[in-house]
Amino acid sequence: MTPLAIEADHLVKRFGDQTAVDDVSFGVPQGSVLGLLGPNGAGKTTAVRMMTTLTTPTSGTARVAGHDVIREADAVRRSMGLTGQAATVDELLTGRENLRLIGSLYGLPRDYVRRAGGDLLDRFSLADAGDRPVKTYSGGMRRRLDLAVSLIATPPVLFLDEPTTGLDPRSRVELWEVLRGLVNDGTTLLLTTQYLEEADHLADRIVVIDHGRVIAEGTPLELKDRSGRASIVLTVSKADELGTAEQLLRDHVTEVHVDVAARQLTAPAEGLRDMTRIAAVFEGSTIELDDLGLKRPSLDDVFLHLTGHRADNAAEADDRGDDTADREELAS
């Protein structure tokens, strides 16, 4: 079995009478991605802060790269990087100077920091902007630089707390490509996100947290299947053929939903085999289709099924730490 790079073991965090994280346990195999999902205030950021030594668990513990976050906090910090919810780079410094600053805080040799910094600027498509002040960077460039800074000490484990918050769709996709490259190189990622599509694209497994407790865990596909069956969706080209198409479909399935306005027919399916079977039926008919596809429940449907409400894209104001102070504390 692949060794675990991150282990949470019955983590609990209380603030007075409030329990922010309540008996959370999970493991992340080396070289994989775990998505930590939950509604606002669910405790995701608090869980990350415990696993990165920024706050002490009330009870339970965690291990990062085999090191206990309580008894071996220094070793944990040497083994991980952290990117918080907001980019924490110094806007008055250049991108290259930011990398040198964090490298010096980690006590890394100057020659190494210079070489590694240049490599990271190349890797994150920032080489041309490396000697410009960060205040001239776009939001996407700042997030890429923030991630590069987290990697200056080449940590095998990286924690990303809502890494694409505030980015436009293009910048978000670009950052996803960077993260996939890191995983391909062997880095282990734990990310919290408010974007369901992001978890669907990046995570090998997902842990869903609500009110501080783990309420579900599995692959994106497993969680989708848990919230409902897949459906075959057909769009008929001609409105006057909708009735004929409905009758043909009913000959092969037990249930059909008709949307006259959209000229669509929807039927439950077990998977691709059913879609292939129905496609062959209509291929042999004279009915023209604009589209035929398999629709699975979305991760938003998973939230609704598990928590009784949909995910909220608002920022977790009550579950957010001081990212700048966190970066300095980790490097000190």
Coordinates of C-alpha atoms in Angstrom, one line a residue:
M1 CA 0.0 0.0 0.0
T2 CA 1.1 3.6 -0.7
P3 CA 2.4 5.2 2.5
L4 CA 0.2 8.1 3.9
A5 CA 1.8 11.6 3.6
I6 CA -1.0 13.2 5.7
E7 CA -2.9 11.6 8.6
A8 CA -5.6 13.2 10.7
D9 CA -6.4 11.2 13.8
H10 CA -9.6 12.1 15.7
L11 CA -8.8 15.9 15.5
V12 CA -10.9 18.1 17.7
K13 CA -10.6 21.9 18.1
R14 CA -12.8 23.9 20.5
F15 CA -12.9 27.7 21.0
G16 CA -14.6 28.1 24.4
D17 CA -18.0 26.5 24.0
Q18 CA -17.8 26.3 20.2
T19 CA -16.5 23.1 18.6
A20 CA -15.0 24.0 15.2
V21 CA -13.6 20.6 14.4
D22 CA -15.2 17.5 15.9
D23 CA -13.4 14.1 15.7
V24 CA -12.1 14.4 12.1
S25 CA -10.0 11.5 10.7
F26 CA -8.7 10.8 7.2
G27 CA -5.5 9.9 5.4
V28 CA -3.8 11.1 2.2
P29 CA -1.5 8.7 0.3
Q30 CA 1.7 10.0 -1.0
G31 CA 1.5 11.6 -4.5
S32 CA -2.3 12.1 -4.4
V33 CA -4.8 14.9 -3.9
L34 CA -7.4 15.2 -1.2
G35 CA -10.1 17.7 -1.5
L36 CA -11.6 19.0 1.8
L37 CA -15.1 20.3 1.1
G38 CA -17.7 21.8 3.2
P39 CA -20.1 24.8 3.6
N40 CA -19.0 28.0 5.1
G41 CA -17.8 27.7 8.6
A42 CA -17.6 23.9 8.4
G43 CA -14.1 23.8 9.9
K44 CA -11.9 23.2 6.9
T45 CA -9.5 26.0 7.5
T46 CA -9.3 25.2 11.2
A47 CA -8.4 21.6 10.3
V48 CA -5.7 22.8 8.0
R49 CA -4.2 25.1 10.7
M50 CA -4.0 22.1 13.1
M51 CA -2.3 20.0 10.5
T52 CA 0.2 22.7 9.7
T53 CA 1.1 23.4 13.3
L54 CA -0.5 26.9 13.3
T55 CA -2.9 25.9 16.1
T56 CA -2.8 23.1 18.6
P57 CA -5.6 20.5 18.6
T58 CA -7.8 20.3 21.7
S59 CA -7.5 16.6 21.3
G60 CA -6.4 14.1 18.7
T61 CA -3.4 14.6 16.5
A62 CA -2.1 14.5 12.9
R63 CA 1.0 13.5 11.1
V64 CA 2.6 15.1 8.1
A65 CA 5.3 13.1 6.2
G66 CA 5.4 10.8 9.2
H67 CA 6.0 13.5 11.8
D68 CA 3.6 14.3 14.7
V69 CA 2.2 17.8 14.5
I70 CA 2.4 18.2 18.3
R71 CA 5.6 16.4 19.3
E72 CA 7.6 17.1 16.0
A73 CA 6.3 20.5 14.9
D74 CA 9.7 21.6 13.5
A75 CA 10.0 18.5 11.4
V76 CA 6.4 19.0 10.1
R77 CA 7.2 22.5 9.1
R78 CA 10.3 21.4 7.2
S79 CA 8.3 18.8 5.3
M80 CA 5.4 21.0 4.1
G81 CA 4.4 24.2 2.3
L82 CA 1.2 26.2 2.9
T83 CA -0.7 28.5 0.6
G84 CA -3.5 30.4 2.4
Q85 CA -6.7 31.8 1.2
A86 CA -5.2 35.2 0.1
A87 CA -1.9 35.7 -1.7
T88 CA 0.7 36.8 1.0
V89 CA 3.6 37.9 -1.1
D90 CA 5.1 41.4 -0.5
E91 CA 3.8 43.8 -3.1
L92 CA 6.7 46.1 -2.8
L93 CA 9.3 43.4 -3.6
T94 CA 9.8 41.8 -7.0
G95 CA 8.8 38.2 -7.6
R96 CA 12.4 37.1 -7.4
E97 CA 13.0 39.1 -4.1
N98 CA 9.9 37.4 -2.6
L99 CA 11.4 34.0 -3.3
R100 CA 14.8 35.1 -1.8
L101 CA 13.1 36.5 1.3
I102 CA 11.2 33.3 2.1
G103 CA 14.3 31.2 1.2
S104 CA 16.4 33.2 3.7
L105 CA 13.7 32.8 6.4
Y106 CA 14.0 29.0 5.9
G107 CA 17.7 29.3 6.3
L108 CA 18.4 27.9 2.8
P109 CA 21.8 28.6 1.1
R110 CA 21.8 31.7 -1.1
D111 CA 23.1 29.9 -4.2
Y112 CA 20.4 27.3 -3.8
V113 CA 17.7 29.9 -3.4
R114 CA 18.9 31.8 -6.5
R115 CA 18.8 28.7 -8.6
A116 CA 15.6 27.3 -7.2
G117 CA 13.9 30.7 -7.4
G118 CA 14.8 31.0 -11.1
D119 CA 13.5 27.5 -11.8
L120 CA 10.2 28.3 -10.0
L121 CA 9.7 31.5 -11.9
D122 CA 10.2 29.5 -15.1
R123 CA 7.8 26.7 -14.0
F124 CA 5.1 29.1 -13.1
S125 CA 5.4 31.2 -16.2
L126 CA 6.7 34.2 -14.3
A127 CA 10.3 34.5 -15.6
D128 CA 9.5 37.6 -17.7
A129 CA 7.9 39.3 -14.6
G130 CA 10.4 38.1 -12.0
D131 CA 12.1 41.5 -11.7
R132 CA 9.0 43.5 -11.6
P133 CA 7.3 44.7 -8.3
V134 CA 4.5 42.3 -7.3
K135 CA 2.1 45.3 -7.2
T136 CA 2.1 45.2 -11.0
Y137 CA 1.1 41.6 -11.1
S138 CA -2.4 40.4 -12.0
G139 CA -4.4 38.3 -9.5
G140 CA -3.5 35.1 -11.3
M141 CA 0.2 36.0 -11.3
R142 CA 0.2 36.7 -7.6
R143 CA -1.4 33.4 -6.8
R144 CA 1.2 31.6 -8.9
L145 CA 3.9 33.4 -7.2
D146 CA 2.4 32.6 -3.8
L147 CA 2.4 28.9 -4.7
A148 CA 6.0 29.2 -6.0
V149 CA 7.0 30.8 -2.6
S150 CA 5.5 27.8 -0.8
L151 CA 7.7 25.5 -2.9
I152 CA 11.0 27.2 -2.4
A153 CA 12.0 24.6 0.2
T154 CA 10.8 21.7 -2.0
P155 CA 8.3 20.3 0.5
P156 CA 6.9 16.8 -0.3
V157 CA 3.5 17.9 1.1
L158 CA 1.6 21.0 0.2
F159 CA -1.5 22.4 1.9
L160 CA -3.7 24.8 -0.3
D161 CA -6.5 26.7 1.5
E162 CA -8.9 27.8 -1.3
P163 CA -6.0 28.4 -3.7
T164 CA -8.1 29.9 -6.5
T165 CA -10.4 32.2 -4.6
G166 CA -10.9 35.4 -6.4
L167 CA -9.3 34.2 -9.7
D168 CA -11.0 34.6 -13.0
P169 CA -11.9 31.3 -14.8
R170 CA -8.9 31.4 -17.1
S171 CA -6.4 32.0 -14.2
R172 CA -8.1 29.2 -12.3
V173 CA -7.7 26.7 -15.1
E174 CA -4.0 27.8 -15.5
L175 CA -3.4 27.2 -11.8
W176 CA -5.1 23.7 -12.0
E177 CA -2.5 22.8 -14.7
V178 CA 0.3 23.8 -12.4
L179 CA -1.1 21.8 -9.5
R180 CA -1.5 18.7 -11.8
G181 CA 2.2 19.1 -12.7
L182 CA 3.2 19.1 -9.0
V183 CA 1.2 15.9 -8.4
N184 CA 2.8 14.3 -11.4
D185 CA 6.2 15.1 -9.9
G186 CA 5.2 13.4 -6.6
T187 CA 3.9 16.2 -4.4
T188 CA 1.1 15.4 -2.1
L189 CA -1.7 18.0 -2.0
L190 CA -4.5 18.7 0.5
L191 CA -6.7 21.5 -0.7
T192 CA -9.8 23.1 0.6
T193 CA -12.0 24.8 -1.9
Q194 CA -15.3 26.5 -2.3
Y195 CA -15.4 25.6 -6.0
L196 CA -17.0 22.2 -6.6
E197 CA -15.7 22.0 -10.1
E198 CA -12.2 22.4 -8.7
A199 CA -12.5 19.4 -6.4
D200 CA -14.0 17.4 -9.2
H201 CA -11.1 18.2 -11.5
L202 CA -8.2 17.9 -9.1
A203 CA -9.0 15.6 -6.2
D204 CA -8.4 11.8 -6.1
R205 CA -10.6 11.6 -3.0
I206 CA -12.9 14.1 -1.3
V207 CA -13.7 14.5 2.4
V208 CA -16.9 16.4 3.1
I209 CA -17.1 18.3 6.4
D210 CA -20.2 19.9 7.9
H211 CA -20.4 21.5 11.3
G212 CA -16.9 20.3 12.0
R213 CA -17.6 16.6 11.4
V214 CA -16.8 14.3 8.4
I215 CA -20.1 13.3 6.9
A216 CA -18.8 11.6 3.7
E217 CA -15.6 10.5 2.0
G218 CA -14.9 8.9 -1.4
T219 CA -13.9 9.6 -4.9
P220 CA -15.8 12.3 -6.8
L221 CA -17.6 9.6 -8.7
E222 CA -18.5 7.6 -5.6
L223 CA -20.0 10.7 -3.9
K224 CA -22.0 11.6 -7.0
D225 CA -23.4 8.1 -7.3
R226 CA -24.3 8.3 -3.6
S227 CA -26.5 11.3 -4.2
G228 CA -28.5 9.9 -7.1
R229 CA -28.4 7.8 -10.3
A230 CA -27.0 8.9 -13.6
S231 CA -29.3 10.0 -16.3
I232 CA -29.4 9.7 -20.1
V233 CA -30.4 13.0 -21.6
L234 CA -31.6 13.2 -25.3
T235 CA -32.4 16.4 -27.1
V236 CA -34.7 15.9 -30.1
S237 CA -34.0 18.1 -33.2
K238 CA -37.7 18.5 -34.2
A239 CA -40.4 19.3 -31.7
D240 CA -43.0 17.3 -33.6
E241 CA -40.9 14.2 -33.1
L242 CA -40.7 14.5 -29.3
G243 CA -43.7 12.2 -28.8
T244 CA -42.4 9.5 -31.1
A245 CA -39.0 9.7 -29.4
E246 CA -40.6 9.4 -26.0
Q247 CA -42.5 6.3 -27.0
L248 CA -39.3 4.7 -28.4
L249 CA -37.4 5.5 -25.3
R250 CA -40.2 4.0 -23.1
D251 CA -39.8 0.8 -24.9
H252 CA -36.3 0.4 -23.4
V253 CA -36.4 2.1 -20.0
T254 CA -38.8 2.2 -17.1
E255 CA -39.1 5.9 -16.6
V256 CA -38.9 9.0 -18.8
H257 CA -39.1 12.7 -17.9
V258 CA -40.2 15.0 -20.8
D259 CA -39.2 18.7 -21.0
V260 CA -41.3 20.0 -23.9
A261 CA -39.8 23.5 -24.0
A262 CA -36.2 22.1 -24.2
R263 CA -37.2 19.2 -26.5
Q264 CA -35.5 16.9 -24.0
L265 CA -36.1 13.4 -22.7
T266 CA -34.4 12.2 -19.5
A267 CA -34.2 8.6 -18.2
P268 CA -32.3 6.9 -15.4
A269 CA -29.2 5.0 -16.3
E270 CA -26.7 2.7 -14.7
G271 CA -23.8 4.1 -16.7
L272 CA -22.1 4.2 -20.1
R273 CA -23.5 0.8 -21.1
D274 CA -27.1 2.1 -20.9
M275 CA -26.2 5.2 -22.9
T276 CA -24.5 3.0 -25.6
R277 CA -27.6 0.8 -25.8
I278 CA -30.0 3.8 -26.2
A279 CA -27.7 5.4 -28.7
A280 CA -27.9 2.3 -30.9
V281 CA -31.7 2.3 -30.6
F282 CA -32.0 5.9 -31.9
E283 CA -29.2 5.3 -34.5
G284 CA -31.5 2.7 -36.1
S285 CA -34.5 5.1 -36.1
T286 CA -35.4 8.1 -38.3
I287 CA -35.6 10.4 -35.3
E288 CA -33.0 13.2 -35.4
L289 CA -31.2 14.1 -32.2
D290 CA -29.3 17.3 -31.4
D291 CA -27.5 15.7 -28.5
L292 CA -27.4 12.5 -26.4
G293 CA -25.3 12.3 -23.3
L294 CA -24.8 10.8 -19.8
K295 CA -25.4 13.2 -16.9
R296 CA -24.2 12.3 -13.5
P297 CA -25.2 14.2 -10.3
S298 CA -22.9 17.2 -9.7
L299 CA -20.9 17.8 -6.5
D300 CA -23.4 20.5 -5.8
D301 CA -26.1 17.8 -5.8
V302 CA -23.8 15.9 -3.3
F303 CA -23.8 18.9 -1.0
L304 CA -27.6 19.1 -1.2
H305 CA -28.0 15.4 -0.6
L306 CA -25.6 15.2 2.4
T307 CA -26.2 18.6 4.1
G308 CA -29.6 19.6 3.1
H309 CA -28.4 22.8 1.4
R310 CA -26.2 23.8 -1.5
A311 CA -22.6 25.0 -1.2
D312 CA -22.2 28.7 -0.6
N313 CA -19.4 30.4 -2.6
A314 CA -19.0 33.2 0.0
A315 CA -15.7 33.4 1.8
E316 CA -15.3 31.7 5.2
A317 CA -14.9 34.8 7.2
D318 CA -15.3 33.0 10.5
D319 CA -12.9 30.2 9.6
R320 CA -10.0 32.2 8.3
G321 CA -6.6 32.8 9.8
D322 CA -4.0 35.6 9.3
D323 CA -2.2 34.1 6.2
T324 CA 0.7 36.5 6.3
A325 CA 1.5 35.8 9.9
D326 CA 1.1 32.1 9.2
R327 CA 3.7 32.2 6.4
E328 CA 6.2 34.0 8.7
E329 CA 5.5 31.6 11.6
L330 CA 6.1 28.6 9.5
A331 CA 9.4 29.9 8.1
S332 CA 10.7 31.1 11.5

